[in-house]
Amino acid sequence: MNDLALLLTPEGRALLDEVRDTEPAQELAVATRLRREHPAELVSAALGQARLRQRAVAKFGAEDAGRMFFTPNGVEQSTRASVAAYRARRLRELGVASVADLCCGIGGDAVAMARAGIRVLAVDRDPLTAAVARANAEALGLAALIEVREADVTEVDTAGYDAVFVDPARRGGRGRVFDPEAYSPPLSWAVETALKAPRAALKVAPGIPHEVVPDRAEAEWISDGGDVKEAVLWFGTGAPGTVRATLLPGPRTLVGRGLPDPGVRPVGRYLYEPDGAVIRAHLVAEVAEEVGGGLLDPTIAYITADAPRPTPYASAYEITDHLPFNVKKLKALLREREVGTLTVKKRGSAVEPEELRRKVRPQGPNAATVFLTRVAGAPAMLIGHPSG
C-alpha cells in the first residue's frame, strides 16, 4: 500500500515516466543514480512497477500498460484485454448497463466493461488490490463509471445490477487450483449468485469438466491467437445448455449441435488441427462435418480428409508422408528433402518435440511439419506442410 501511495504522488508519477524503459541489466545503475535525488523506497517502487508494466504489455497493450498500476499477482491472473473486451461487448449486446464485478482484481475486466459503456461496481477484499483497481480506473479516465469497493464479495448486495460477473481466484498456496469447489469463492457460490441475477458471466478455468457445468448455463470456451484463455458460464442468455467455442481475433463462434463423435477413417491428403477452444468445448465433430473428414484415432482430436476445405476453426496441413514412428526413417527422409526448419506437433505421443529435434538434427533450406500421433491405435508420423 505504501509503494502505491508513493507512486501516486507527483514525484512518483514523474519517476515512473523516467524509468519506463529501464531494462533489467540497467536497473542497478539506474537505481544508484536516482537514489541520489529520490528516497530509496520510492526508487525501488518505481523500478518494480516499471518491470510489471513491461510484463503487462502482452496482455494490455503498450498504451494501457504504460499508464496502469499492477501487482505481481495482478499481471499474472488478470484477463487479456482482447478477451475482456469481447466479453464486455457480449454483455452490452445482452442489454446489460450495470454489472457487479465480484473478485475484480486489479480491474482489467472492469475497465473493459466501462469502455463498453457499462457502469461497474468492482469488488475485492484485498486492500492493495482494491486500491490498484481504483488507481487504474482513474489512470484510464473511467472513474465515473467504475466504483471500487473493498469488501468480501459474499456480503455484497447485487440486487440493483443488471448482471453479475464473477472471476474467482483459481490459485492457492500450492499453485493452480483445478477443483471448482476449491476456487475462492467456490463455484457453487458463484452459480448460486448468478442465478439470482438477470444476467451473469462466471469466468472459470478452460479445463473445467463438462459434467460440472450447470444445466441452466451456456458454456463458452475462448481462445486468442490460438491459445485457450478461459471458459465462461453464461446465465440469462436464453440459451441454457448451449456450448460454444469462440476464437479471437474475430470473433468467430462455433455453436455445438450435439453431433455424435466422428468416425475413424484412413489417413487422407489433409490433416486438420482444431483450435484449442474447439477441443475444450468438445466440438470436434462440428469441425469434422464442416471439412468432410473423420478422426485418425478415436481418442485424438486430429481430423483427416481428402479435400481442402478452409475453416476458421482448424489449421489445415497437406500430408505428404504417413509412416510408422521411427526416428531413423524420419532423419533420413528429412535429410533427403533438405529440411532445416522442422515444426514438431504431437497428440497422443510420449515423445518430446525438442528431444526428437536433437535426434534428427534437421539441416537445409526447406521446412516441414511432423505430427507425432496415433493412427488407429498405432504410433505414427505424418509429415506435411501448412495448406493454403
GROMACS .gro file of C-alpha atoms in nm:
model
  388
    1MET     CA    1   0.000   0.000   0.000
    2ASN     CA    2   0.281   0.236   0.085
    3ASP     CA    3   0.453   0.170  -0.250
    4LEU     CA    4   0.132   0.251  -0.438
    5ALA     CA    5   0.077   0.568  -0.235
    6LEU     CA    6   0.431   0.682  -0.316
    7LEU     CA    7   0.383   0.615  -0.687
    8LEU     CA    8   0.059   0.815  -0.697
    9THR     CA    9   0.235   1.134  -0.580
   10PRO     CA   10   0.356   1.383  -0.843
   11GLU     CA   11   0.716   1.282  -0.766
   12GLY     CA   12   0.625   0.914  -0.803
   13ARG     CA   13   0.445   0.965  -1.135
   14ALA     CA   14   0.738   1.165  -1.273
   15LEU     CA   15   0.981   0.894  -1.164
   16LEU     CA   16   0.765   0.625  -1.327
   17ASP     CA   17   0.788   0.815  -1.656
   18GLU     CA   18   1.165   0.840  -1.618
   19VAL     CA   19   1.225   0.469  -1.556
   20ARG     CA   20   0.960   0.347  -1.802
   21ASP     CA   21   1.203   0.182  -2.047
   22THR     CA   22   1.466   0.064  -1.800
   23GLU     CA   23   1.598  -0.280  -1.893
   24PRO     CA   24   1.685  -0.539  -1.626
   25ALA     CA   25   2.058  -0.509  -1.691
   26GLN     CA   26   2.039  -0.133  -1.632
   27GLU     CA   27   1.840  -0.141  -1.308
   28LEU     CA   28   2.129  -0.134  -1.062
   29ALA     CA   29   2.299   0.160  -1.230
   30VAL     CA   30   1.971   0.349  -1.269
   31ALA     CA   31   1.877   0.284  -0.906
   32THR     CA   32   2.215   0.403  -0.783
   33ARG     CA   33   2.185   0.726  -0.981
   34LEU     CA   34   1.825   0.801  -0.884
   35ARG     CA   35   1.879   0.739  -0.511
   36ARG     CA   36   2.099   1.048  -0.505
   37GLU     CA   37   1.788   1.260  -0.570
   38HIS     CA   38   1.492   1.049  -0.453
   39PRO     CA   39   1.409   0.831  -0.148
   40ALA     CA   40   1.537   0.476  -0.189
   41GLU     CA   41   1.189   0.335  -0.117
   42LEU     CA   42   1.036   0.537  -0.400
   43VAL     CA   43   1.310   0.438  -0.646
   44SER     CA   44   1.260   0.070  -0.566
   45ALA     CA   45   0.883   0.103  -0.603
   46ALA     CA   46   0.915   0.282  -0.938
   47LEU     CA   47   1.158   0.028  -1.084
   48GLY     CA   48   0.942  -0.260  -0.960
   49GLN     CA   49   0.633  -0.106  -1.118
   50ALA     CA   50   0.821  -0.044  -1.443
   51ARG     CA   51   0.906  -0.417  -1.456
   52LEU     CA   52   0.541  -0.510  -1.401
   53ARG     CA   53   0.426  -0.267  -1.669
   54GLN     CA   54   0.669  -0.417  -1.917
   55ARG     CA   55   0.533  -0.765  -1.841
   56ALA     CA   56   0.177  -0.639  -1.873
   57VAL     CA   57   0.222  -0.514  -2.230
   58ALA     CA   58   0.148  -0.863  -2.366
   59LYS     CA   59  -0.196  -0.858  -2.201
   60PHE     CA   60  -0.294  -0.493  -2.203
   61GLY     CA   61  -0.101  -0.335  -2.490
   62ALA     CA   62   0.173  -0.076  -2.453
   63GLU     CA   63  -0.054   0.228  -2.416
   64ASP     CA   64  -0.269   0.097  -2.130
   65ALA     CA   65   0.012  -0.096  -1.960
   66GLY     CA   66   0.220   0.222  -1.954
   67ARG     CA   67  -0.050   0.405  -1.755
   68MET     CA   68  -0.187   0.131  -1.531
   69PHE     CA   69  -0.066   0.002  -1.194
   70PHE     CA   70  -0.001  -0.364  -1.124
   71THR     CA   71   0.081  -0.618  -0.858
   72PRO     CA   72   0.274  -0.937  -0.945
   73ASN     CA   73  -0.040  -1.148  -0.900
   74GLY     CA   74  -0.242  -0.892  -1.092
   75VAL     CA   75  -0.024  -0.921  -1.401
   76GLU     CA   76  -0.032  -1.299  -1.389
   77GLN     CA   77  -0.400  -1.353  -1.316
   78SER     CA   78  -0.572  -1.068  -1.499
   79THR     CA   79  -0.769  -1.129  -1.817
   80ARG     CA   80  -0.607  -1.049  -2.151
   81ALA     CA   81  -0.757  -0.719  -2.271
   82SER     CA   82  -0.885  -0.864  -2.600
   83VAL     CA   83  -1.076  -1.137  -2.416
   84ALA     CA   84  -1.217  -0.894  -2.158
   85ALA     CA   85  -1.329  -0.660  -2.438
   86TYR     CA   86  -1.506  -0.944  -2.620
   87ARG     CA   87  -1.688  -1.050  -2.302
   88ALA     CA   88  -1.784  -0.688  -2.226
   89ARG     CA   89  -1.927  -0.644  -2.577
   90ARG     CA   90  -2.134  -0.957  -2.533
   91LEU     CA   91  -2.273  -0.828  -2.204
   92ARG     CA   92  -2.364  -0.499  -2.371
   93GLU     CA   93  -2.535  -0.684  -2.658
   94LEU     CA   94  -2.742  -0.868  -2.395
   95GLY     CA   95  -2.872  -0.529  -2.281
   96VAL     CA   96  -2.656  -0.503  -1.969
   97ALA     CA   97  -2.599  -0.145  -1.848
   98SER     CA   98  -2.468  -0.218  -1.497
   99VAL     CA   99  -2.252  -0.500  -1.357
  100ALA     CA  100  -2.136  -0.610  -1.014
  101ASP     CA  101  -1.779  -0.729  -1.083
  102LEU     CA  102  -1.701  -0.962  -0.792
  103CYS     CA  103  -1.335  -1.051  -0.731
  104CYS     CA  104  -1.232  -0.765  -0.960
  105GLY     CA  105  -0.856  -0.799  -0.911
  106ILE     CA  106  -0.663  -0.502  -1.050
  107GLY     CA  107  -0.965  -0.400  -1.257
  108GLY     CA  108  -0.888  -0.526  -1.607
  109ASP     CA  109  -1.240  -0.662  -1.664
  110ALA     CA  110  -1.398  -0.355  -1.502
  111VAL     CA  111  -1.204  -0.137  -1.745
  112ALA     CA  112  -1.327  -0.338  -2.045
  113MET     CA  113  -1.688  -0.321  -1.927
  114ALA     CA  114  -1.668   0.052  -1.858
  115ARG     CA  115  -1.528   0.109  -2.206
  116ALA     CA  116  -1.830  -0.077  -2.341
  117GLY     CA  117  -2.048   0.180  -2.165
  118ILE     CA  118  -2.138  -0.036  -1.866
  119ARG     CA  119  -2.149   0.104  -1.511
  120VAL     CA  120  -1.940  -0.119  -1.283
  121LEU     CA  121  -1.924  -0.193  -0.912
  122ALA     CA  122  -1.579  -0.354  -0.874
  123VAL     CA  123  -1.532  -0.551  -0.551
  124ASP     CA  124  -1.223  -0.712  -0.399
  125ARG     CA  125  -1.148  -0.795  -0.038
  126ASP     CA  126  -0.772  -0.733  -0.060
  127PRO     CA  127  -0.695  -0.369   0.032
  128LEU     CA  128  -0.398  -0.333  -0.203
  129THR     CA  129  -0.576  -0.498  -0.496
  130ALA     CA  130  -0.880  -0.274  -0.450
  131ALA     CA  131  -0.654   0.033  -0.430
  132VAL     CA  132  -0.479  -0.068  -0.753
  133ALA     CA  133  -0.815  -0.120  -0.927
  134ARG     CA  134  -0.922   0.229  -0.815
  135ALA     CA  135  -0.594   0.378  -0.938
  136ASN     CA  136  -0.640   0.208  -1.275
  137ALA     CA  137  -0.994   0.339  -1.318
  138GLU     CA  138  -0.862   0.689  -1.255
  139ALA     CA  139  -0.550   0.647  -1.472
  140LEU     CA  140  -0.762   0.543  -1.770
  141GLY     CA  141  -1.024   0.813  -1.722
  142LEU     CA  142  -1.301   0.570  -1.622
  143ALA     CA  143  -1.356   0.661  -1.257
  144ALA     CA  144  -1.703   0.799  -1.336
  145LEU     CA  145  -1.815   0.451  -1.448
  146ILE     CA  146  -1.624   0.233  -1.202
  147GLU     CA  147  -1.692   0.232  -0.829
  148VAL     CA  148  -1.433   0.024  -0.642
  149ARG     CA  149  -1.528  -0.127  -0.309
  150GLU     CA  150  -1.305  -0.314  -0.065
  151ALA     CA  151  -1.532  -0.588   0.070
  152ASP     CA  152  -1.597  -0.962   0.094
  153VAL     CA  153  -1.788  -1.044  -0.226
  154THR     CA  154  -2.014  -1.287  -0.039
  155GLU     CA  155  -2.152  -0.994   0.159
  156VAL     CA  156  -2.225  -0.761  -0.135
  157ASP     CA  157  -2.586  -0.693  -0.236
  158THR     CA  158  -2.604  -0.720  -0.615
  159ALA     CA  159  -2.981  -0.674  -0.645
  160GLY     CA  160  -2.960  -0.335  -0.817
  161TYR     CA  161  -2.741  -0.451  -1.107
  162ASP     CA  162  -2.835  -0.589  -1.449
  163ALA     CA  163  -2.566  -0.856  -1.429
  164VAL     CA  164  -2.307  -1.018  -1.209
  165PHE     CA  165  -1.955  -1.105  -1.325
  166VAL     CA  166  -1.750  -1.336  -1.103
  167ASP     CA  167  -1.384  -1.422  -1.154
  168PRO     CA  168  -1.297  -1.645  -0.857
  169ALA     CA  169  -0.935  -1.695  -0.756
  170ARG     CA  170  -0.803  -2.019  -0.904
  171ARG     CA  171  -0.467  -2.022  -0.731
  172GLY     CA  172  -0.386  -2.132  -0.378
  173GLY     CA  173  -0.072  -2.161  -0.171
  174ARG     CA  174   0.041  -2.460  -0.379
  175GLY     CA  175  -0.031  -2.312  -0.719
  176ARG     CA  176  -0.316  -2.356  -0.964
  177VAL     CA  177  -0.643  -2.499  -0.831
  178PHE     CA  178  -0.831  -2.747  -1.053
  179ASP     CA  179  -1.128  -2.837  -0.835
  180PRO     CA  180  -1.400  -2.573  -0.899
  181GLU     CA  181  -1.515  -2.608  -0.538
  182ALA     CA  182  -1.165  -2.507  -0.429
  183TYR     CA  183  -1.195  -2.174  -0.612
  184SER     CA  184  -1.220  -1.870  -0.386
  185PRO     CA  185  -1.516  -1.824  -0.365
  186PRO     CA  186  -1.629  -2.177  -0.467
  187LEU     CA  187  -1.805  -2.232  -0.799
  188SER     CA  188  -2.124  -2.339  -0.621
  189TRP     CA  189  -2.145  -1.998  -0.451
  190ALA     CA  190  -2.079  -1.820  -0.784
  191VAL     CA  191  -2.355  -2.022  -0.956
  192GLU     CA  192  -2.600  -1.951  -0.675
  193THR     CA  193  -2.520  -1.580  -0.704
  194ALA     CA  194  -2.553  -1.592  -1.083
  195LEU     CA  195  -2.897  -1.750  -1.067
  196LYS     CA  196  -3.024  -1.458  -0.857
  197ALA     CA  197  -2.924  -1.201  -1.122
  198PRO     CA  198  -3.098  -1.123  -1.453
  199ARG     CA  199  -2.771  -1.198  -1.636
  200ALA     CA  200  -2.438  -1.338  -1.522
  201ALA     CA  201  -2.098  -1.445  -1.650
  202LEU     CA  202  -1.866  -1.665  -1.446
  203LYS     CA  203  -1.505  -1.692  -1.558
  204VAL     CA  204  -1.369  -2.042  -1.497
  205ALA     CA  205  -1.062  -2.242  -1.594
  206PRO     CA  206  -1.076  -2.382  -1.951
  207GLY     CA  207  -1.015  -2.729  -1.812
  208ILE     CA  208  -1.344  -2.730  -1.619
  209PRO     CA  209  -1.512  -3.072  -1.655
  210HIS     CA  210  -1.823  -3.055  -1.871
  211GLU     CA  211  -2.016  -3.256  -1.615
  212VAL     CA  212  -1.992  -2.978  -1.355
  213VAL     CA  213  -2.137  -2.714  -1.589
  214PRO     CA  214  -2.488  -2.632  -1.458
  215ASP     CA  215  -2.781  -2.723  -1.684
  216ARG     CA  216  -2.903  -2.364  -1.677
  217ALA     CA  217  -2.572  -2.225  -1.804
  218GLU     CA  218  -2.439  -2.165  -2.151
  219ALA     CA  219  -2.073  -2.269  -2.166
  220GLU     CA  220  -1.827  -2.082  -2.387
  221TRP     CA  221  -1.457  -2.157  -2.438
  222ILE     CA  222  -1.246  -1.867  -2.567
  223SER     CA  223  -0.908  -1.870  -2.740
  224ASP     CA  224  -0.699  -1.575  -2.852
  225GLY     CA  225  -0.445  -1.619  -3.130
  226GLY     CA  226  -0.479  -1.996  -3.096
  227ASP     CA  227  -0.418  -2.005  -2.719
  228VAL     CA  228  -0.709  -2.113  -2.500
  229LYS     CA  229  -0.758  -1.842  -2.238
  230GLU     CA  230  -1.070  -1.920  -2.040
  231ALA     CA  231  -1.417  -2.065  -2.021
  232VAL     CA  232  -1.723  -1.860  -1.931
  233LEU     CA  233  -2.050  -1.985  -1.786
  234TRP     CA  234  -2.328  -1.754  -1.902
  235PHE     CA  235  -2.667  -1.724  -1.735
  236GLY     CA  236  -2.972  -1.540  -1.865
  237THR     CA  237  -2.875  -1.555  -2.233
  238GLY     CA  238  -3.184  -1.751  -2.331
  239ALA     CA  239  -2.971  -2.046  -2.445
  240PRO     CA  240  -2.919  -2.280  -2.147
  241GLY     CA  241  -2.723  -2.593  -2.231
  242THR     CA  242  -2.560  -2.435  -2.537
  243VAL     CA  243  -2.189  -2.499  -2.591
  244ARG     CA  244  -1.978  -2.250  -2.787
  245ALA     CA  245  -1.617  -2.207  -2.895
  246THR     CA  246  -1.513  -1.850  -2.971
  247LEU     CA  247  -1.188  -1.765  -3.147
  248LEU     CA  248  -1.026  -1.423  -3.121
  249PRO     CA  249  -0.947  -1.206  -3.302
  250GLY     CA  250  -1.268  -1.206  -3.495
  251PRO     CA  251  -1.464  -1.309  -3.310
  252ARG     CA  252  -1.568  -1.633  -3.476
  253THR     CA  253  -1.804  -1.854  -3.280
  254LEU     CA  254  -1.884  -2.220  -3.338
  255VAL     CA  255  -2.203  -2.337  -3.169
  256GLY     CA  256  -2.246  -2.701  -3.077
  257ARG     CA  257  -2.525  -2.901  -3.241
  258GLY     CA  258  -2.493  -3.216  -3.033
  259LEU     CA  259  -2.335  -3.421  -3.311
  260PRO     CA  260  -2.211  -3.774  -3.239
  261ASP     CA  261  -1.837  -3.840  -3.233
  262PRO     CA  262  -1.686  -3.855  -3.584
  263GLY     CA  263  -1.592  -4.193  -3.723
  264VAL     CA  264  -1.233  -4.310  -3.773
  265ARG     CA  265  -1.107  -4.323  -4.129
  266PRO     CA  266  -0.779  -4.384  -4.316
  267VAL     CA  267  -0.527  -4.102  -4.346
  268GLY     CA  268  -0.628  -3.865  -4.623
  269ARG     CA  269  -0.434  -3.597  -4.802
  270TYR     CA  270  -0.519  -3.328  -4.545
  271LEU     CA  271  -0.494  -3.307  -4.167
  272TYR     CA  272  -0.696  -3.054  -3.967
  273GLU     CA  273  -0.581  -2.948  -3.622
  274PRO     CA  274  -0.882  -2.795  -3.439
  275ASP     CA  275  -0.834  -2.482  -3.233
  276GLY     CA  276  -0.788  -2.550  -2.862
  277ALA     CA  277  -1.120  -2.382  -2.776
  278VAL     CA  278  -1.297  -2.618  -3.015
  279ILE     CA  279  -1.135  -2.918  -2.848
  280ARG     CA  280  -1.212  -2.795  -2.495
  281ALA     CA  281  -1.574  -2.731  -2.595
  282HIS     CA  282  -1.600  -3.087  -2.736
  283LEU     CA  283  -1.695  -2.953  -3.079
  284VAL     CA  284  -1.450  -3.154  -3.291
  285ALA     CA  285  -1.745  -3.332  -3.453
  286GLU     CA  286  -1.882  -2.999  -3.581
  287VAL     CA  287  -1.547  -2.920  -3.746
  288ALA     CA  288  -1.517  -3.273  -3.889
  289GLU     CA  289  -1.858  -3.235  -4.053
  290GLU     CA  290  -1.761  -2.892  -4.189
  291VAL     CA  291  -1.448  -3.025  -4.361
  292GLY     CA  292  -1.597  -3.362  -4.459
  293GLY     CA  293  -1.347  -3.558  -4.252
  294GLY     CA  294  -1.305  -3.822  -3.984
  295LEU     CA  295  -1.065  -3.895  -3.700
  296LEU     CA  296  -0.721  -4.052  -3.730
  297ASP     CA  297  -0.783  -4.225  -3.398
  298PRO     CA  298  -1.096  -4.236  -3.179
  299THR     CA  299  -0.914  -4.080  -2.883
  300ILE     CA  300  -0.725  -3.800  -3.062
  301ALA     CA  301  -0.857  -3.466  -3.194
  302TYR     CA  302  -0.685  -3.476  -3.534
  303ILE     CA  303  -0.919  -3.475  -3.833
  304THR     CA  304  -0.823  -3.621  -4.171
  305ALA     CA  305  -0.991  -3.551  -4.506
  306ASP     CA  306  -0.927  -3.590  -4.878
  307ALA     CA  307  -1.001  -3.233  -4.989
  308PRO     CA  308  -0.902  -2.888  -4.864
  309ARG     CA  309  -1.193  -2.704  -4.706
  310PRO     CA  310  -1.075  -2.389  -4.527
  311THR     CA  311  -1.230  -2.334  -4.184
  312PRO     CA  312  -1.151  -2.074  -3.919
  313TYR     CA  313  -1.187  -2.342  -3.651
  314ALA     CA  314  -0.890  -2.559  -3.751
  315SER     CA  315  -0.546  -2.528  -3.910
  316ALA     CA  316  -0.509  -2.733  -4.228
  317TYR     CA  317  -0.197  -2.923  -4.338
  318GLU     CA  318  -0.128  -3.111  -4.659
  319ILE     CA  319   0.020  -3.451  -4.571
  320THR     CA  320   0.295  -3.590  -4.793
  321ASP     CA  321   0.402  -3.894  -4.588
  322HIS     CA  322   0.245  -4.135  -4.342
  323LEU     CA  323   0.496  -4.362  -4.167
  324PRO     CA  324   0.510  -4.578  -3.855
  325PHE     CA  325   0.703  -4.396  -3.584
  326ASN     CA  326   1.075  -4.446  -3.648
  327VAL     CA  327   1.340  -4.185  -3.570
  328LYS     CA  328   1.595  -4.320  -3.819
  329LYS     CA  329   1.345  -4.317  -4.104
  330LEU     CA  330   1.240  -3.965  -4.017
  331LYS     CA  331   1.601  -3.846  -4.005
  332ALA     CA  332   1.675  -4.000  -4.345
  333LEU     CA  333   1.364  -3.851  -4.503
  334LEU     CA  334   1.439  -3.503  -4.368
  335ARG     CA  335   1.798  -3.523  -4.490
  336GLU     CA  336   1.683  -3.631  -4.835
  337ARG     CA  337   1.444  -3.334  -4.856
  338GLU     CA  338   1.691  -3.087  -4.704
  339VAL     CA  339   1.459  -2.988  -4.422
  340GLY     CA  340   1.625  -2.749  -4.179
  341THR     CA  341   1.317  -2.595  -4.021
  342LEU     CA  342   1.114  -2.866  -3.853
  343THR     CA  343   0.792  -2.798  -3.664
  344VAL     CA  344   0.702  -3.086  -3.434
  345LYS     CA  345   0.343  -3.127  -3.320
  346LYS     CA  346   0.218  -3.410  -3.106
  347ARG     CA  347  -0.101  -3.553  -2.969
  348GLY     CA  348  -0.115  -3.898  -2.816
  349SER     CA  349   0.264  -3.940  -2.822
  350ALA     CA  350   0.509  -3.951  -2.531
  351VAL     CA  351   0.797  -3.819  -2.745
  352GLU     CA  352   0.912  -3.467  -2.657
  353PRO     CA  353   0.949  -3.234  -2.959
  354GLU     CA  354   1.286  -3.094  -2.850
  355GLU     CA  355   1.423  -3.442  -2.793
  356LEU     CA  356   1.315  -3.550  -3.141
  357ARG     CA  357   1.465  -3.238  -3.296
  358ARG     CA  358   1.800  -3.312  -3.131
  359LYS     CA  359   1.798  -3.667  -3.263
  360VAL     CA  360   1.712  -3.587  -3.626
  361ARG     CA  361   1.927  -3.269  -3.645
  362PRO     CA  362   1.742  -3.102  -3.933
  363GLN     CA  363   1.962  -2.917  -4.183
  364GLY     CA  364   1.882  -2.745  -4.508
  365PRO     CA  365   1.680  -2.463  -4.665
  366ASN     CA  366   1.336  -2.631  -4.658
  367ALA     CA  367   1.064  -2.655  -4.392
  368ALA     CA  368   0.827  -2.930  -4.283
  369THR     CA  369   0.585  -3.021  -4.008
  370VAL     CA  370   0.578  -3.363  -3.844
  371PHE     CA  371   0.281  -3.485  -3.640
  372LEU     CA  372   0.358  -3.747  -3.378
  373THR     CA  373   0.032  -3.922  -3.306
  374ARG     CA  374  -0.158  -4.248  -3.329
  375VAL     CA  375  -0.337  -4.378  -3.635
  376ALA     CA  376  -0.596  -4.643  -3.550
  377GLY     CA  377  -0.409  -4.707  -3.224
  378ALA     CA  378  -0.056  -4.738  -3.368
  379PRO     CA  379   0.224  -4.478  -3.317
  380ALA     CA  380   0.270  -4.287  -3.641
  381MET     CA  381   0.443  -3.992  -3.807
  382LEU     CA  382   0.258  -3.770  -4.053
  383ILE     CA  383   0.476  -3.528  -4.245
  384GLY     CA  384   0.349  -3.229  -4.438
  385HIS     CA  385   0.318  -2.852  -4.451
  386PRO     CA  386   0.053  -2.587  -4.390
  387SER     CA  387  -0.215  -2.581  -4.658
  388GLY     CA  388  -0.316  -2.264  -4.836
   0.00000   0.00000   0.00000
